[in-house]
XYZ file of C-alpha atoms in Angstrom:
359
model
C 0.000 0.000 0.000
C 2.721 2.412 0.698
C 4.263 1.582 -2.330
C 1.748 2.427 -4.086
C 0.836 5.532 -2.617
C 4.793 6.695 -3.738
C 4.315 5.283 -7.280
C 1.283 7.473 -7.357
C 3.038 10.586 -5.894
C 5.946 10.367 -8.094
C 3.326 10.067 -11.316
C 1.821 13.375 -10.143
C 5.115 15.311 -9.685
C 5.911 14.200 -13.886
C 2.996 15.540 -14.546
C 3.354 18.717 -12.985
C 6.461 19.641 -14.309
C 6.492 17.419 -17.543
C 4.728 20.595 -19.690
C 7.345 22.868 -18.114
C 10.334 21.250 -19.777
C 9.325 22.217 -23.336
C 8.303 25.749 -22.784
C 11.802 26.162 -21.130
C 13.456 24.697 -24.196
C 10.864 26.477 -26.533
C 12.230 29.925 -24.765
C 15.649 28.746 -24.620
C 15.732 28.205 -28.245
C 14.107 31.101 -28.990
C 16.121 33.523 -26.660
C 19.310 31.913 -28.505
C 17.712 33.167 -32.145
C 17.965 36.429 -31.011
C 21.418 36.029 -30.199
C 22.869 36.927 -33.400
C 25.675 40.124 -33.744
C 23.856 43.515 -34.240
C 24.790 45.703 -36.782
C 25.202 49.502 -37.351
C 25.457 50.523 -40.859
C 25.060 54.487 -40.643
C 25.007 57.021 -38.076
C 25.310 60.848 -38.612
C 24.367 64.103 -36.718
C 22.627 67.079 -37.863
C 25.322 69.620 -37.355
C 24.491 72.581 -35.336
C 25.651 76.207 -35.781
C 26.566 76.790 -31.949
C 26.761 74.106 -28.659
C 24.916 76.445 -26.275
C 22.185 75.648 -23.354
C 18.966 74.755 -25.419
C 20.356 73.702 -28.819
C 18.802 70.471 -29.748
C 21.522 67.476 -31.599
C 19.520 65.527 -33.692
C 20.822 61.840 -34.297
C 20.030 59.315 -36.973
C 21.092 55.463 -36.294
C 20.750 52.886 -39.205
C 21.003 49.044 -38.475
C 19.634 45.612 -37.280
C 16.004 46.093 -36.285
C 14.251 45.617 -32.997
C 16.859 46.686 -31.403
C 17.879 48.833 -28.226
C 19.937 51.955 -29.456
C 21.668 53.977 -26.594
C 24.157 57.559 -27.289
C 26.773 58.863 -24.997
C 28.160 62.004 -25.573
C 31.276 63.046 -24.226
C 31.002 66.134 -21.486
C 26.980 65.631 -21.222
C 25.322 64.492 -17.859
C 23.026 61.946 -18.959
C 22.802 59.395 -22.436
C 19.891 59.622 -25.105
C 17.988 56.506 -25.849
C 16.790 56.619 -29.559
C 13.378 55.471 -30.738
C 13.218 52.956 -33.613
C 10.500 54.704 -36.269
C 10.977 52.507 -39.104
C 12.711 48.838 -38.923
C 16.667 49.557 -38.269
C 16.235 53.411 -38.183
C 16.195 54.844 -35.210
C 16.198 58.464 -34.281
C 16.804 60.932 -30.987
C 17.313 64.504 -29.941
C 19.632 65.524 -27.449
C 19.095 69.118 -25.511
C 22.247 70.438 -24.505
C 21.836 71.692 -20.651
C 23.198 74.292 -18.747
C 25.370 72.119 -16.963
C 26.934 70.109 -19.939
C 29.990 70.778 -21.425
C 30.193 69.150 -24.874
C 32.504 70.840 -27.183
C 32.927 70.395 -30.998
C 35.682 67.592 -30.398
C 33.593 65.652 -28.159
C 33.088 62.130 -28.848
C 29.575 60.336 -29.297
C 29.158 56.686 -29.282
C 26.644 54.693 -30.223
C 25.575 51.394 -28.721
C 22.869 49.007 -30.397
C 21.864 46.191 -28.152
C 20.239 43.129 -29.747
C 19.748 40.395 -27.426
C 23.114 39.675 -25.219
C 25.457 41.094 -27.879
C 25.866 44.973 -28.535
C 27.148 46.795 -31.597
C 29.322 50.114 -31.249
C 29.751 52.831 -33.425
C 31.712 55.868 -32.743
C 30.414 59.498 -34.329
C 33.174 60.312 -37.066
C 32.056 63.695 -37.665
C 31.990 67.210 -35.711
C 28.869 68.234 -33.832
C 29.580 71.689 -35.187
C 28.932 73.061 -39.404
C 32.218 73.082 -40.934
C 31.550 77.259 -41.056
C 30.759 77.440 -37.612
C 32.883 80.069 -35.375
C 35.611 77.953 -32.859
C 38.137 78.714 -30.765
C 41.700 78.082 -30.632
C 41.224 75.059 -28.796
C 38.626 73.971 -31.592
C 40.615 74.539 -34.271
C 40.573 71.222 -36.861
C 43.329 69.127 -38.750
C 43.563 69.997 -42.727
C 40.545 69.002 -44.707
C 40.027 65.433 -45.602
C 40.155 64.605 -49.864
C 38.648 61.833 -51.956
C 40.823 60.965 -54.714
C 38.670 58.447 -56.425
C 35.021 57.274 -55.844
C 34.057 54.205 -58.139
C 31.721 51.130 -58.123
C 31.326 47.890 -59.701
C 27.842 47.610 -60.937
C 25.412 45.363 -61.154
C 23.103 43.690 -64.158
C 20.258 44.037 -62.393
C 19.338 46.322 -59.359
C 16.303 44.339 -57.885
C 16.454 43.248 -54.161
C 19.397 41.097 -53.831
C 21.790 42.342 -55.938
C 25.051 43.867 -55.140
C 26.486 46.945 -55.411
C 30.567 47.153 -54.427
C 31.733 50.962 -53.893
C 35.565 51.624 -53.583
C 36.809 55.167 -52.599
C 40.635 56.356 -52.089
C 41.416 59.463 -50.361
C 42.773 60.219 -46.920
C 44.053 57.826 -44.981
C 42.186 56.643 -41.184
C 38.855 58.763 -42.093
C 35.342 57.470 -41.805
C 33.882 56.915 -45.361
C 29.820 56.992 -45.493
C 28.070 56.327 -49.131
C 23.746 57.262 -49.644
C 22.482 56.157 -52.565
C 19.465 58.137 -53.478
C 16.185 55.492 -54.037
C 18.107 53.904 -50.482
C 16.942 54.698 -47.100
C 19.981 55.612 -45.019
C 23.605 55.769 -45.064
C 26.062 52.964 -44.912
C 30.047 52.502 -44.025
C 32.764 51.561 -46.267
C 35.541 50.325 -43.920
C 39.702 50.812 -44.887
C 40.931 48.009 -46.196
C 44.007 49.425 -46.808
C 45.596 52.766 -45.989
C 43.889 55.033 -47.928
C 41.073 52.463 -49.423
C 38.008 52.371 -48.433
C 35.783 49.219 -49.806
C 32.450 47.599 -49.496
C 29.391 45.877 -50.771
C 26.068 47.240 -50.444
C 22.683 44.603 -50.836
C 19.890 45.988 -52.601
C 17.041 45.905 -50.234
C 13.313 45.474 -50.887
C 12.227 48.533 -50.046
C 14.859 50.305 -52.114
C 14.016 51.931 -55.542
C 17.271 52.779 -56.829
C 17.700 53.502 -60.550
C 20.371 53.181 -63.085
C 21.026 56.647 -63.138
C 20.500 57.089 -58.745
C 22.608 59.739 -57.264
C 25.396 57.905 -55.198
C 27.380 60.480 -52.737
C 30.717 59.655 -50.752
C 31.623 61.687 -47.798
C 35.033 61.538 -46.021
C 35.182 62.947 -42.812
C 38.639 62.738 -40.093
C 38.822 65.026 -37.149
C 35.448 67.027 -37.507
C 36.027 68.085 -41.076
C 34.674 66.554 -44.189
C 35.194 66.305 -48.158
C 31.573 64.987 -50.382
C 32.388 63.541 -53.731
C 29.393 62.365 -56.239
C 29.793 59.003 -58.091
C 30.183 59.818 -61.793
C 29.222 56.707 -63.613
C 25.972 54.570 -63.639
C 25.019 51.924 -60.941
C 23.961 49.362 -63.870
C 26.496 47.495 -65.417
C 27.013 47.295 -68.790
C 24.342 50.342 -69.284
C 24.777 53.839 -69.215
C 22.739 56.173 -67.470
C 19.700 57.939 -69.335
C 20.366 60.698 -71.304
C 18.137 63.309 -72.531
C 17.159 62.976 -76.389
C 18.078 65.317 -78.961
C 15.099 66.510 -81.200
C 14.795 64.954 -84.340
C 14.620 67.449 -87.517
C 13.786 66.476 -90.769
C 11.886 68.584 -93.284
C 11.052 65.771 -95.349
C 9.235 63.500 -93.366
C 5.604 63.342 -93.415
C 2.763 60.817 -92.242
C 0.461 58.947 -94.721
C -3.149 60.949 -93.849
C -5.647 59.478 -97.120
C -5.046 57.381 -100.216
C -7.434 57.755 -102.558
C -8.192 55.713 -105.590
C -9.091 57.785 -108.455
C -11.337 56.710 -111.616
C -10.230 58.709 -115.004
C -12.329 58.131 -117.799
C -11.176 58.942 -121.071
C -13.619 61.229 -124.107
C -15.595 59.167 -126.129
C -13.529 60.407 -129.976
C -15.878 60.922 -133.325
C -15.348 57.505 -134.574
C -17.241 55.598 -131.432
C -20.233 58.415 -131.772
C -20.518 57.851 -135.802
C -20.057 54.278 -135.723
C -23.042 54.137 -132.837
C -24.979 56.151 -134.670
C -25.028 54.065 -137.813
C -25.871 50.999 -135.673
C -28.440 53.017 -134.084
C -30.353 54.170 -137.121
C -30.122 50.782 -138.790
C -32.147 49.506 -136.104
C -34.306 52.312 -136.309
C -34.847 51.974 -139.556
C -36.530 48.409 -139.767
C -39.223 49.499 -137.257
C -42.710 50.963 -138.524
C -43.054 51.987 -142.097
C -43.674 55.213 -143.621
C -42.777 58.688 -141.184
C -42.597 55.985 -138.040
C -40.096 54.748 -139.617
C -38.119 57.746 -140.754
C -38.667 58.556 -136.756
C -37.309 56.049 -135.478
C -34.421 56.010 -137.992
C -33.595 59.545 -136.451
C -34.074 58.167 -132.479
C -31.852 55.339 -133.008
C -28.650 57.319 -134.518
C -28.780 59.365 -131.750
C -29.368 56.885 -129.192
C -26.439 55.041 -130.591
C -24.819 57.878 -130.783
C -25.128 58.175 -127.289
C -23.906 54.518 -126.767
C -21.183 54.318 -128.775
C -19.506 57.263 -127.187
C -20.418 55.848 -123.587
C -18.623 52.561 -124.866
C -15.833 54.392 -126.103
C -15.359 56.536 -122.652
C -15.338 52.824 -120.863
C -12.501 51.773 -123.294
C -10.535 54.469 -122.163
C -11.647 54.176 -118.298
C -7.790 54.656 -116.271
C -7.142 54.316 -112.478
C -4.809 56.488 -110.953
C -3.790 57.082 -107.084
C -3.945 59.816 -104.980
C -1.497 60.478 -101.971
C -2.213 62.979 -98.716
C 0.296 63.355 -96.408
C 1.472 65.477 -93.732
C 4.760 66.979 -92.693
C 6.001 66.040 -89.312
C 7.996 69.652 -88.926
C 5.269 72.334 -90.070
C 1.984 70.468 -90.104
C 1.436 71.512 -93.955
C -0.543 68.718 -96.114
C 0.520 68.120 -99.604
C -1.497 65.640 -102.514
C 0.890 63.777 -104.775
C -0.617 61.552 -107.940
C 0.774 58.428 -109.290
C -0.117 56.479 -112.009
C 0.153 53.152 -110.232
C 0.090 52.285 -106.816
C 2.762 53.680 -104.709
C 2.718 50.891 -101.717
C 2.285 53.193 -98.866
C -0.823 53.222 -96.279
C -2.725 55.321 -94.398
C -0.459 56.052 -91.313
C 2.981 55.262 -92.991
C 5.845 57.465 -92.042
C 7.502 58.339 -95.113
C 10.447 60.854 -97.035
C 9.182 63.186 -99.821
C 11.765 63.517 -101.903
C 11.042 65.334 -105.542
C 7.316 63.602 -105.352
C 8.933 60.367 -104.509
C 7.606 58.602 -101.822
C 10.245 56.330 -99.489
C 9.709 54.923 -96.097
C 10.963 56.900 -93.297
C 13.288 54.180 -91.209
């Protein structure tokens, strides 16, 4: 009895926690899917004229969504958390306060948090406009240069495809790319002293063109040099080009053709030779002045005849040709004798009344 009474206890603990076990793996499993590396592709400032009590520093991250994006900025008293408003942007204003002390050489870094792991970026421009006033302590190194900007393109610039930018220029400087039709900015990191390389993937969302602005901006110690990409993302293509107007004063369009019946004059020998049929006839009817009557009705009735049959005989077709000119709108009617082989709607060259199709 009392071994029962175990069996059944131990039967009721399994129970209990049996459903537990999966959950805990199901979370497990799905805590360690999130615990792939962030990424930050772009992160800028909007540079301010002045760093006094009350100015606002607007911040723009771009990277792995669903994120947790933190700033600290060097000399303020507390960090800014930015707010994701579109998948992998996300966006925050600072207010500088009357007891920070940021200056235009202060470092900001960036820190996006996805799951255990945390991607940092560090701010590799001034908070100040390159025109701003400074002091002597502010002062900047010599401006930064791009020597080259160029980019491997791609057949196709659908989602998927690849885009690989190179730029030379200054040596241990940030490099940032935007591609207009592309949300965001993204790095190219030094490969080599003085190179800057990498590839970007053509997202879904994108709507980037052949012929898409692509700008490269260099910046070391505050200061900054802009280049724009002079060549056309598609390979093999070139970028569109606006089209010359075409002038010709020759060329027309086909507007009517006409097919036109010519008869020819009946001549004296088909009206005589009628009318002598004609008053034979008319001269074996009745007897007496009917007959002299009729004699007279039927050489003029074949009169009649014989010049209608003789106007048949001659009976000609000939064609008839409107068109008009593409340059001044004037209409112009050409004859031929035989058919010309052109249609209503043809594009064609007038050339001396000659007719030839416009290629």
């Amino acid at each position: 009895m009392f071994f029962r009474t175990c069996l059944h206890a131990v039967f009721a603990a399994m129970l209990a926690f049996g459903p537990a076990i999966p959950g805990g793996a199901q979370a497990q499993g799905y805590q360690s899917a999130r615990n792939y590396a962030p990424v930050i592709n772009g992160f800028n400032v909007e540079e301010v004229r002045r760093l006094n009590p009350g100015v606002e520093l607007h911040f723009d991250l771009y990277g792995s969504p669903g994120g947790v994006a933190t700033l600290r900025i060097d000399g303020a008293t507390r960090n800014l958390n930015l707010t994701e408003v579109e998948p992998g942007q996300y966006t925050g204003t600072y207010t500088i306060g009357t007891h920070d002390r940021i200056r235009p050489e202060s470092g900001v870094t960036a820190n996006l948090r996805l799951g255990n792991q945390v991607a940092t970026s560090l701010l590799s421009e001034s908070l100040l406009q390159p025109n701003a006033p400074r002091n002597r302590r502010g002062q900047l190194a010599s401006q930064p240069r791009v020597e080259r900007f160029d980019v491997q393109g791609s057949p196709d610039l659908g989602p998927g495809n690849e885009l690989r930018f190179t730029v030379f220029g200054t040596p241990g400087a940030r490099v940032e790319v935007a591609i207009a039709g592309a949300r965001g900015v993204f790095f190219l990191p030094e490969v080599r002293p003085g190179e800057y390389d990498a590839i970007y993937t053509i997202r879904n969302t994108d709507r980037i063109t052949a012929d898409s602005r692509v700008t490269a901006t260099i910046r070391a110690d505050g200061r900054y040099a802009t280049t724009v990409l002079g060549r056309p993302l598609l390979a093999g293509g070139r970028a569109s080009e606006p089209r010359q107007a075409r002038y010709c004063s020759n060329c027309a369009v086909v507007e009517a053709v006409n097919v036109i019946e010519v008869s020819g004059n009946g001549n004296y020998l088909g009206t005589a030779g009628g009318a002598v049929v004609g008053g034979l006839l008319g001269s074996q009817v009745g007897s007496g002045s009917g007959r002299t009557a009729a004699t007279v009705a039927g050489a003029v009735a074949g009169g009649l005849a014989g010049r209608n049959i003789q106007r048949n005989m001659n009976q000609e077709q000939r064609f008839e040709v409107m068109v008009r000119y593409s340059t001044s709108g004037a209409t112009q009617t050409l004859q031929y004798d035989n058919d010309p082989g052109v249609r209503q709607g043809d594009r064609v060259r007038v050339n001396n009344g000659v007719l030839t199709r416009d290629q």
